[in-house]
Short mmCIF file of C-alpha atoms and ligand atoms in Angstrom, two decimals:
data_model
loop_
_atom_site.label_atom_id
_atom_site.label_comp_id
_atom_site.label_asym_id
_atom_site.label_seq_id
_atom_site.Cartn_x
_atom_site.Cartn_y
_atom_site.Cartn_z
CA UNK G 1 -27.31 -4.57 7.39
CA UNK G 2 -26.94 -0.80 7.64
CA UNK G 3 -23.60 0.11 6.09
CA UNK G 4 -23.25 3.64 7.44
CA UNK G 5 -22.66 5.16 10.87
CA UNK G 6 -20.79 3.85 13.86
CA UNK G 7 -23.86 2.01 15.18
CA UNK G 8 -23.09 -0.66 12.53
CA UNK G 9 -20.41 -2.16 14.77
CA UNK G 10 -20.84 -4.02 18.04
CA UNK G 11 -17.97 -2.67 20.12
CA UNK G 12 -16.23 -4.64 22.84
CA UNK G 13 -13.28 -2.87 24.41
CA UNK G 14 -10.32 -4.96 25.45
CA UNK G 15 -9.91 -5.67 29.16
CA UNK G 16 -6.14 -6.03 28.63
CA UNK G 17 -4.93 -2.94 26.75
CA UNK G 18 -1.19 -2.43 26.33
CA UNK G 19 -0.12 -0.16 29.20
CA UNK G 20 0.42 3.53 28.41
CA UNK G 21 4.11 3.13 29.26
CA UNK G 22 4.60 0.17 26.90
CA UNK G 23 2.59 1.86 24.18
CA UNK G 24 4.68 5.02 24.40
CA UNK G 25 7.84 2.91 24.16
CA UNK G 26 6.49 1.25 21.00
CA UNK G 27 5.43 4.58 19.49
CA UNK G 28 8.90 6.00 20.14
CA UNK G 29 10.39 3.27 17.95
CA UNK G 30 7.58 1.52 16.06
CA UNK G 31 9.56 -0.20 13.30
CA UNK G 32 7.34 -1.45 10.48
CA UNK G 33 4.41 -3.84 10.87
CA UNK G 34 5.56 -5.74 13.96
CA UNK G 35 3.55 -4.01 16.69
CA UNK G 36 -0.23 -3.89 16.78
CA UNK G 37 -2.95 -1.93 18.52
CA UNK G 38 -5.43 -3.25 21.10
CA UNK G 39 -8.45 -3.81 18.83
CA UNK G 40 -9.47 -5.25 15.48
CA UNK G 41 -12.45 -5.28 13.14
CA UNK G 42 -14.20 -8.41 11.90
CA UNK G 43 -17.24 -8.70 9.62
CA UNK G 44 -18.61 -11.95 8.22
CA UNK G 45 -20.29 -12.68 4.91
CA UNK G 46 -22.49 -15.61 3.98
CA UNK G 47 -24.69 -16.23 0.96
CA UNK G 48 -27.80 -16.32 3.16
CA UNK G 49 -27.10 -13.31 5.37
CA UNK G 50 -24.83 -11.11 3.26
CA UNK G 51 -22.47 -8.95 5.35
CA UNK G 52 -23.26 -9.36 9.04
CA UNK G 53 -21.84 -9.59 12.55
CA UNK G 54 -19.69 -6.44 12.31
CA UNK G 55 -17.53 -6.18 15.41
CA UNK G 56 -14.73 -4.17 16.86
CA UNK G 57 -13.24 -6.26 19.61
CA UNK G 58 -10.00 -7.07 21.39
CA UNK G 59 -7.19 -8.03 18.99
CA UNK G 60 -6.67 -11.77 19.12
CA UNK G 61 -6.20 -15.00 17.21
CA UNK G 62 -8.57 -16.19 14.50
CA UNK G 63 -9.39 -19.87 14.31
CA UNK G 64 -9.85 -21.75 11.03
CA UNK G 65 -10.42 -25.32 9.90
CA UNK G 66 -7.38 -26.63 7.93
CA UNK G 67 -9.62 -27.10 4.87
CA UNK G 68 -10.63 -23.42 4.84
CA UNK G 69 -10.48 -22.33 1.21
CA UNK G 70 -8.03 -19.45 1.59
CA UNK G 71 -5.29 -21.85 2.69
CA UNK G 72 -5.54 -23.74 -0.58
CA UNK G 73 -6.58 -21.37 -3.36
CA UNK G 74 -5.45 -18.01 -1.93
CA UNK G 75 -8.73 -16.17 -2.31
CA UNK G 76 -7.41 -13.21 -0.33
CA UNK G 77 -7.17 -9.45 -0.84
CA UNK G 78 -5.95 -6.59 1.32
CA UNK G 79 -5.45 -2.84 1.56
CA UNK G 80 -3.09 -0.41 3.25
CA UNK G 81 -3.83 3.11 4.45
CA UNK G 82 -2.66 5.35 7.25
CA UNK G 83 -4.02 7.53 10.05
CA UNK G 84 -1.93 10.65 10.69
CA UNK G 85 -1.69 12.76 13.83
CA UNK G 86 -2.83 16.33 13.14
CA UNK G 87 -1.35 19.57 14.58
CA UNK G 88 -4.39 20.06 16.89
CA UNK G 89 -3.88 16.58 18.39
CA UNK G 90 -6.64 15.07 16.23
CA UNK G 91 -6.25 12.23 13.74
CA UNK G 92 -7.07 11.88 10.03
CA UNK G 93 -7.09 9.27 7.29
CA UNK G 94 -6.00 10.04 3.75
CA UNK G 95 -8.43 9.29 0.87
CA UNK G 96 -9.95 6.14 2.45
CA UNK G 97 -12.60 6.08 -0.28
CA UNK G 98 -9.85 5.32 -2.82
CA UNK G 99 -8.85 2.24 -0.82
CA UNK G 100 -12.50 1.23 -0.48
CA UNK G 101 -12.92 1.42 -4.26
CA UNK G 102 -9.77 -0.54 -4.97
CA UNK G 103 -10.75 -3.15 -2.37
CA UNK G 104 -14.08 -3.48 -4.16
CA UNK G 105 -12.31 -3.91 -7.50
CA UNK G 106 -9.88 -6.44 -6.04
CA UNK G 107 -12.81 -8.44 -4.63
CA UNK G 108 -14.52 -8.50 -8.03
CA UNK G 109 -11.30 -9.69 -9.73
CA UNK G 110 -10.85 -12.48 -7.15
CA UNK G 111 -14.54 -13.50 -7.47
CA UNK G 112 -15.20 -12.54 -3.83
CA UNK G 113 -18.24 -10.84 -2.30
CA UNK G 114 -17.52 -7.08 -2.49
CA UNK G 115 -17.75 -5.24 0.81
CA UNK G 116 -19.93 -2.08 0.56
CA UNK G 117 -17.49 0.81 0.22
CA UNK G 118 -19.21 2.77 2.99
CA UNK G 119 -18.73 -0.14 5.35
CA UNK G 120 -15.03 -0.36 4.47
CA UNK G 121 -14.56 3.35 5.21
CA UNK G 122 -16.56 3.15 8.43
CA UNK G 123 -14.56 0.14 9.61
CA UNK G 124 -11.18 1.86 9.24
CA UNK G 125 -12.48 5.09 10.74
CA UNK G 126 -13.91 3.30 13.76
CA UNK G 127 -10.79 1.22 14.41
CA UNK G 128 -8.55 4.30 14.15
CA UNK G 129 -10.89 6.14 16.54
CA UNK G 130 -11.02 3.40 19.16
CA UNK G 131 -7.21 2.99 18.98
CA UNK G 132 -6.57 6.73 18.63
CA UNK G 133 -3.86 6.70 21.31
CA UNK G 134 -1.82 4.52 18.94
CA UNK G 135 -1.52 7.21 16.25
CA UNK G 136 2.10 8.36 16.61
CA UNK G 137 3.00 12.02 16.57
CA UNK G 138 6.69 11.64 15.65
CA UNK G 139 7.76 12.98 12.26
CA UNK G 140 7.40 10.29 9.57
CA UNK G 141 5.38 7.94 11.81
CA UNK G 142 1.70 7.01 11.42
CA UNK G 143 -0.84 4.30 12.19
CA UNK G 144 -0.96 1.83 9.30
CA UNK G 145 -4.36 0.20 8.84
CA UNK G 146 -4.48 -3.17 7.14
CA UNK G 147 -7.93 -4.29 5.92
CA UNK G 148 -8.08 -7.80 4.46
CA UNK G 149 -10.63 -10.33 3.26
CA UNK G 150 -10.44 -14.09 2.83
CA UNK G 151 -12.54 -17.02 1.70
CA UNK G 152 -13.74 -18.99 4.72
CA UNK G 153 -15.75 -21.86 3.25
CA UNK G 154 -14.51 -25.27 4.38
CA UNK G 155 -14.24 -27.15 1.10
CA UNK G 156 -11.55 -28.23 -1.35
CA UNK G 157 -13.35 -27.70 -4.65
CA UNK G 158 -11.96 -24.87 -6.78
CA UNK G 159 -14.77 -22.32 -6.84
CA UNK G 160 -15.43 -18.98 -5.17
CA UNK G 161 -15.88 -19.39 -1.43
CA UNK G 162 -19.45 -19.31 -0.11
CA UNK G 163 -18.32 -17.30 2.93
CA UNK G 164 -15.86 -14.50 3.71
CA UNK G 165 -14.20 -12.84 6.64
CA UNK G 166 -13.30 -9.17 6.39
CA UNK G 167 -11.03 -7.72 9.04
CA UNK G 168 -8.83 -4.75 9.89
CA UNK G 169 -5.76 -4.64 12.10
CA UNK G 170 -3.68 -1.56 12.87
CA UNK G 171 0.04 -1.14 13.37
CA UNK G 172 2.03 1.98 14.32
CA UNK G 173 4.82 2.40 11.76
CA UNK G 174 7.79 4.56 10.87
CA UNK G 175 9.80 4.33 7.62
CA UNK G 176 9.38 1.17 5.52
CA UNK G 177 13.02 1.03 4.43
CA UNK G 178 15.86 0.75 6.91
CA UNK G 179 18.38 2.47 4.63
CA UNK G 180 20.16 5.20 6.62
CA UNK G 181 20.50 7.24 3.42
CA UNK G 182 16.72 7.00 2.86
CA UNK G 183 17.36 5.87 -0.73
CA UNK G 184 17.04 2.44 -2.32
CA UNK G 185 18.98 0.39 -4.84
CA UNK G 186 16.89 -1.62 -7.31
CA UNK G 187 17.55 -5.02 -8.84
CA UNK G 188 16.16 -5.53 -12.36
CA UNK G 189 14.38 -8.88 -12.35
CA UNK G 190 14.98 -10.82 -15.56
CA UNK G 191 14.11 -14.24 -14.15
CA UNK G 192 10.69 -13.35 -12.80
CA UNK G 193 7.70 -11.22 -13.77
CA UNK G 194 5.00 -9.95 -11.41
CA UNK G 195 1.87 -9.87 -13.55
CA UNK G 196 0.67 -10.76 -17.03
CA UNK G 197 -2.11 -9.24 -19.16
CA UNK G 198 -5.43 -10.65 -17.99
CA UNK G 199 -3.94 -11.62 -14.62
CA UNK G 200 -4.35 -10.08 -11.20
CA UNK G 201 -1.68 -7.36 -11.40
CA UNK G 202 -4.14 -4.52 -10.78
CA UNK G 203 -5.72 -6.27 -7.78
CA UNK G 204 -4.23 -5.99 -4.32
CA UNK G 205 -4.22 -9.69 -3.56
CA UNK G 206 -1.76 -11.58 -1.40
CA UNK G 207 -0.92 -13.85 -4.35
CA UNK G 208 0.77 -10.99 -6.22
CA UNK G 209 3.02 -10.36 -3.25
CA UNK G 210 3.75 -14.07 -2.74
CA UNK G 211 4.76 -14.24 -6.40
CA UNK G 212 7.12 -11.30 -5.94
CA UNK G 213 9.06 -12.79 -3.02
CA UNK G 214 11.52 -14.98 -4.96
CA UNK G 215 12.47 -11.95 -7.05
CA UNK G 216 12.70 -9.82 -3.92
CA UNK G 217 14.94 -12.46 -2.30
CA UNK G 218 17.14 -12.43 -5.42
CA UNK G 219 17.37 -8.65 -5.14
CA UNK G 220 18.51 -8.90 -1.50
CA UNK G 221 21.07 -11.59 -2.42
CA UNK G 222 22.43 -9.17 -4.99
CA UNK G 223 22.83 -6.51 -2.30
CA UNK G 224 19.83 -4.44 -3.45
CA UNK G 225 16.76 -3.26 -1.49
CA UNK G 226 13.93 -3.79 -3.95
CA UNK G 227 13.15 -5.53 -7.20
CA UNK G 228 11.93 -3.70 -10.32
CA UNK G 229 9.64 -5.82 -12.51
CA UNK G 230 9.44 -5.63 -16.29
CA UNK G 231 6.35 -6.47 -18.35
CA UNK G 232 5.67 -10.17 -18.88
CA UNK G 233 5.28 -10.00 -22.68
CA UNK G 234 8.31 -8.13 -24.04
CA UNK G 235 10.39 -8.09 -20.84
CA UNK G 236 11.22 -4.52 -21.71
CA UNK G 237 8.82 -2.07 -20.09
CA UNK G 238 9.19 -1.01 -16.47
CA UNK G 239 6.06 -1.88 -14.48
CA UNK G 240 6.45 -1.52 -10.73
CA UNK G 241 8.56 -2.56 -7.76
CA UNK G 242 7.85 -5.36 -5.28
CA UNK G 243 5.09 -3.37 -3.60
CA UNK G 244 5.19 0.19 -4.87
CA UNK G 245 4.83 2.31 -8.00
CA UNK G 246 7.67 4.18 -9.71
CA UNK G 247 8.17 7.72 -11.11
CA UNK G 248 10.95 9.20 -13.24
CA UNK G 249 12.04 12.86 -13.31
CA UNK G 250 13.57 14.20 -16.54
CA UNK G 251 16.01 17.04 -17.11
CA UNK G 252 13.19 19.36 -18.26
CA UNK G 253 11.46 18.80 -14.88
CA UNK G 254 8.71 16.59 -16.34
CA UNK G 255 7.58 13.40 -14.61
CA UNK G 256 6.70 10.03 -16.07
CA UNK G 257 5.14 6.92 -14.58
CA UNK G 258 4.06 3.64 -16.25
CA UNK G 259 0.40 3.67 -17.35
CA UNK G 260 -2.29 1.58 -15.64
CA UNK G 261 -2.70 -1.11 -18.26
CA UNK G 262 -4.14 -3.76 -15.94
CA UNK G 263 -0.84 -5.26 -14.80
CA UNK G 264 0.09 -2.44 -12.41
CA UNK G 265 -1.43 -1.65 -9.03
CA UNK G 266 -3.34 1.66 -9.17
CA UNK G 267 -1.63 3.26 -6.18
CA UNK G 268 -3.37 5.92 -4.09
CA UNK G 269 -0.01 7.65 -3.59
CA UNK G 270 0.65 7.38 -7.35
CA UNK G 271 -2.71 9.03 -8.11
CA UNK G 272 -2.20 11.74 -5.47
CA UNK G 273 1.28 12.60 -6.76
CA UNK G 274 0.07 12.96 -10.33
CA UNK G 275 -2.48 15.53 -9.15
CA UNK G 276 -0.11 17.34 -6.77
CA UNK G 277 2.70 17.53 -9.36
CA UNK G 278 0.35 18.84 -12.08
CA UNK G 279 -1.00 21.44 -9.65
CA UNK G 280 2.57 22.57 -9.05
CA UNK G 281 2.90 23.17 -12.80
CA UNK G 282 4.81 19.99 -13.65
CA UNK G 283 4.08 17.91 -16.74
CA UNK G 284 3.23 14.32 -15.81
CA UNK G 285 3.07 11.59 -18.45
CA UNK G 286 1.53 8.17 -17.87
CA UNK G 287 3.55 6.41 -20.55
CA UNK G 288 5.62 3.25 -20.89
CA UNK G 289 9.36 3.54 -20.26
CA UNK G 290 11.83 0.85 -21.30
CA UNK G 291 14.54 -0.40 -18.96
CA UNK G 292 17.30 0.04 -21.59
CA UNK G 293 16.10 3.60 -22.22
CA UNK G 294 16.28 4.30 -18.50
CA UNK G 295 19.91 3.16 -18.46
CA UNK G 296 20.75 5.26 -21.54
CA UNK G 297 18.94 8.33 -20.13
CA UNK G 298 20.65 7.95 -16.75
CA UNK G 299 24.05 7.76 -18.44
CA UNK G 300 23.38 10.75 -20.74
CA UNK G 301 21.93 12.86 -17.92
CA UNK G 302 18.51 13.10 -19.58
CA UNK G 303 16.90 11.61 -16.52
CA UNK G 304 17.69 13.21 -13.18
CA UNK G 305 15.76 11.32 -10.53
CA UNK G 306 13.55 8.31 -9.95
CA UNK G 307 11.55 7.41 -6.90
CA UNK G 308 9.35 4.66 -5.52
CA UNK G 309 5.99 5.58 -4.02
CA UNK G 310 3.28 3.86 -2.05
CA UNK G 311 1.45 4.06 1.26
CA UNK G 312 4.25 2.13 2.98
CA UNK G 313 7.14 3.61 0.95
CA UNK G 314 5.68 7.16 0.89
CA UNK G 315 8.28 8.57 -1.55
CA UNK G 316 11.62 6.80 -1.53
CA UNK G 317 14.30 8.07 -3.93
CA UNK G 318 16.10 5.47 -6.05
CA UNK G 319 19.89 5.83 -5.87
CA UNK G 320 21.11 2.97 -8.08
CA UNK G 321 19.83 0.33 -10.46
CA UNK G 322 21.59 -2.99 -11.03
CA UNK G 323 20.84 -6.16 -12.94
CA UNK G 324 22.38 -8.78 -15.19
CA UNK G 325 22.64 -6.22 -17.99
CA UNK G 326 22.22 -2.98 -16.06
CA UNK G 327 24.29 -0.87 -13.73
CA UNK G 328 23.68 2.83 -13.34
CA UNK G 329 23.29 5.60 -10.78
CA UNK G 330 20.50 8.16 -10.64
CA UNK G 331 21.89 11.69 -10.64
CA UNK G 332 24.52 11.88 -7.90
CA UNK G 333 23.10 8.83 -6.11
CA UNK G 334 21.37 10.96 -3.49
CA UNK G 335 17.76 11.94 -2.88
CA UNK G 336 16.78 14.43 -5.61
CA UNK G 337 15.02 17.78 -5.10
CA UNK G 338 11.80 16.85 -6.95
CA UNK G 339 11.28 13.69 -4.88
CA UNK G 340 11.96 15.62 -1.67
CA UNK G 341 9.64 18.47 -2.61
CA UNK G 342 6.78 16.15 -3.56
CA UNK G 343 7.30 14.14 -0.38
CA UNK G 344 7.03 17.30 1.72
CA UNK G 345 3.92 18.44 -0.16
CA UNK G 346 2.26 15.05 0.38
CA UNK G 347 3.23 14.69 4.05
CA UNK G 348 2.24 18.30 4.83
CA UNK G 349 -1.21 17.55 3.43
CA UNK G 350 -1.57 14.22 5.23
CA UNK G 351 -0.43 15.58 8.58
CA UNK G 352 -2.54 18.73 8.37
CA UNK G 353 0.39 21.14 8.06
CA UNK G 354 -1.01 22.50 4.81
CA UNK G 355 -4.51 23.37 3.77
CA UNK G 356 -6.42 20.48 2.13
CA UNK G 357 -7.97 22.00 -0.97
CA UNK G 358 -8.71 18.54 -2.41
CA UNK G 359 -11.01 17.11 0.27
CA UNK G 360 -8.57 14.20 0.70
CA UNK G 361 -8.04 14.50 4.46
CA UNK G 362 -10.67 12.52 6.34
CA UNK G 363 -10.83 13.88 9.91
CA UNK G 364 -11.43 11.22 12.56
CA UNK G 365 -11.65 13.31 15.74
C1 LIG Q 1 1.38 -0.49 1.01
O1 LIG Q 1 2.11 0.38 0.56
O2 LIG Q 1 0.43 -0.20 1.77
C2 LIG Q 1 1.55 -1.90 0.68
O3 LIG Q 1 0.63 -2.67 0.83
C3 LIG Q 1 2.86 -2.37 0.18
C4 LIG Q 1 3.49 -3.43 0.99
C5 LIG Q 1 4.82 -3.71 0.40
C6 LIG Q 1 3.67 -3.07 2.42
#
């Protein structure tokens, strides 16, 4: 099957679109991940036919046999990227090729059939184009695209599925966190780890997120917003949060983020911030940082800020950190200037308010 160009997809427009009035009401207050656009992508894979039957059709239910493999062995991966309204009324994606590459790598790690990267990019572009009226224009809002893939073979043996379904749904979103101060408090997880060496930590698979939920629930019970995971071997090194990467800002203005050792998700926002910060003259280290050191540096003033980053989280400053053995505040407990400056730089680029010298902005229309 041809993997490039919009002719790849059979397009069927919905006969029951959400009315313009209802859509505008949703876009005025989209929340996060609870409202969806009118259409969706589906593409099938079988051993005989490879990737085939690419469709963009009305959004609706999917039907599966109860013995479908994904329900039992969780052969499932996903991605997250956003379409942003541009100043001229157009729309643009941000670095979709990075998501396509990571999706490919996740598929390989989960022993799934990799989707051609071109086809991934075309699928998200086409869905965002057909549902272009759903791209919000309010500050901080965007259209979140959620590609996913799952094993569809009907069988209970533990082996890679012989068939797959790839799909994309889209959801208008505003901020991921509800915090009115736009900062988060972290809970240091000592009972749970997220990923071990040789495991699936670097893959974006649903299983990693399922495994994080008990720790996330513990964090909420403790009055925090997010969990921070430590490495599984020494229980010492900071890895990442429940679904986002982490950066630290030191008193000399340098930045540090945990290195990609195979247990951490290689975030597109993480990668973009490293480049943007270096281009603004900042030193950025990809080096391990220990939780006890963080507490000591926060108390001595050596560290000034920390922030979470991801497609959903964008850049969210960390105000406080708590745990069984930890309790400290970052700076004055408010959003710090470095986090705010980097957030503005990133959002200006994504929303077309600044000139894209990187070739990261992927114009849709
Ligand atoms: C994203 O940032 O796109 C994610 O998939 C993280 C998830 C917690 C929403």
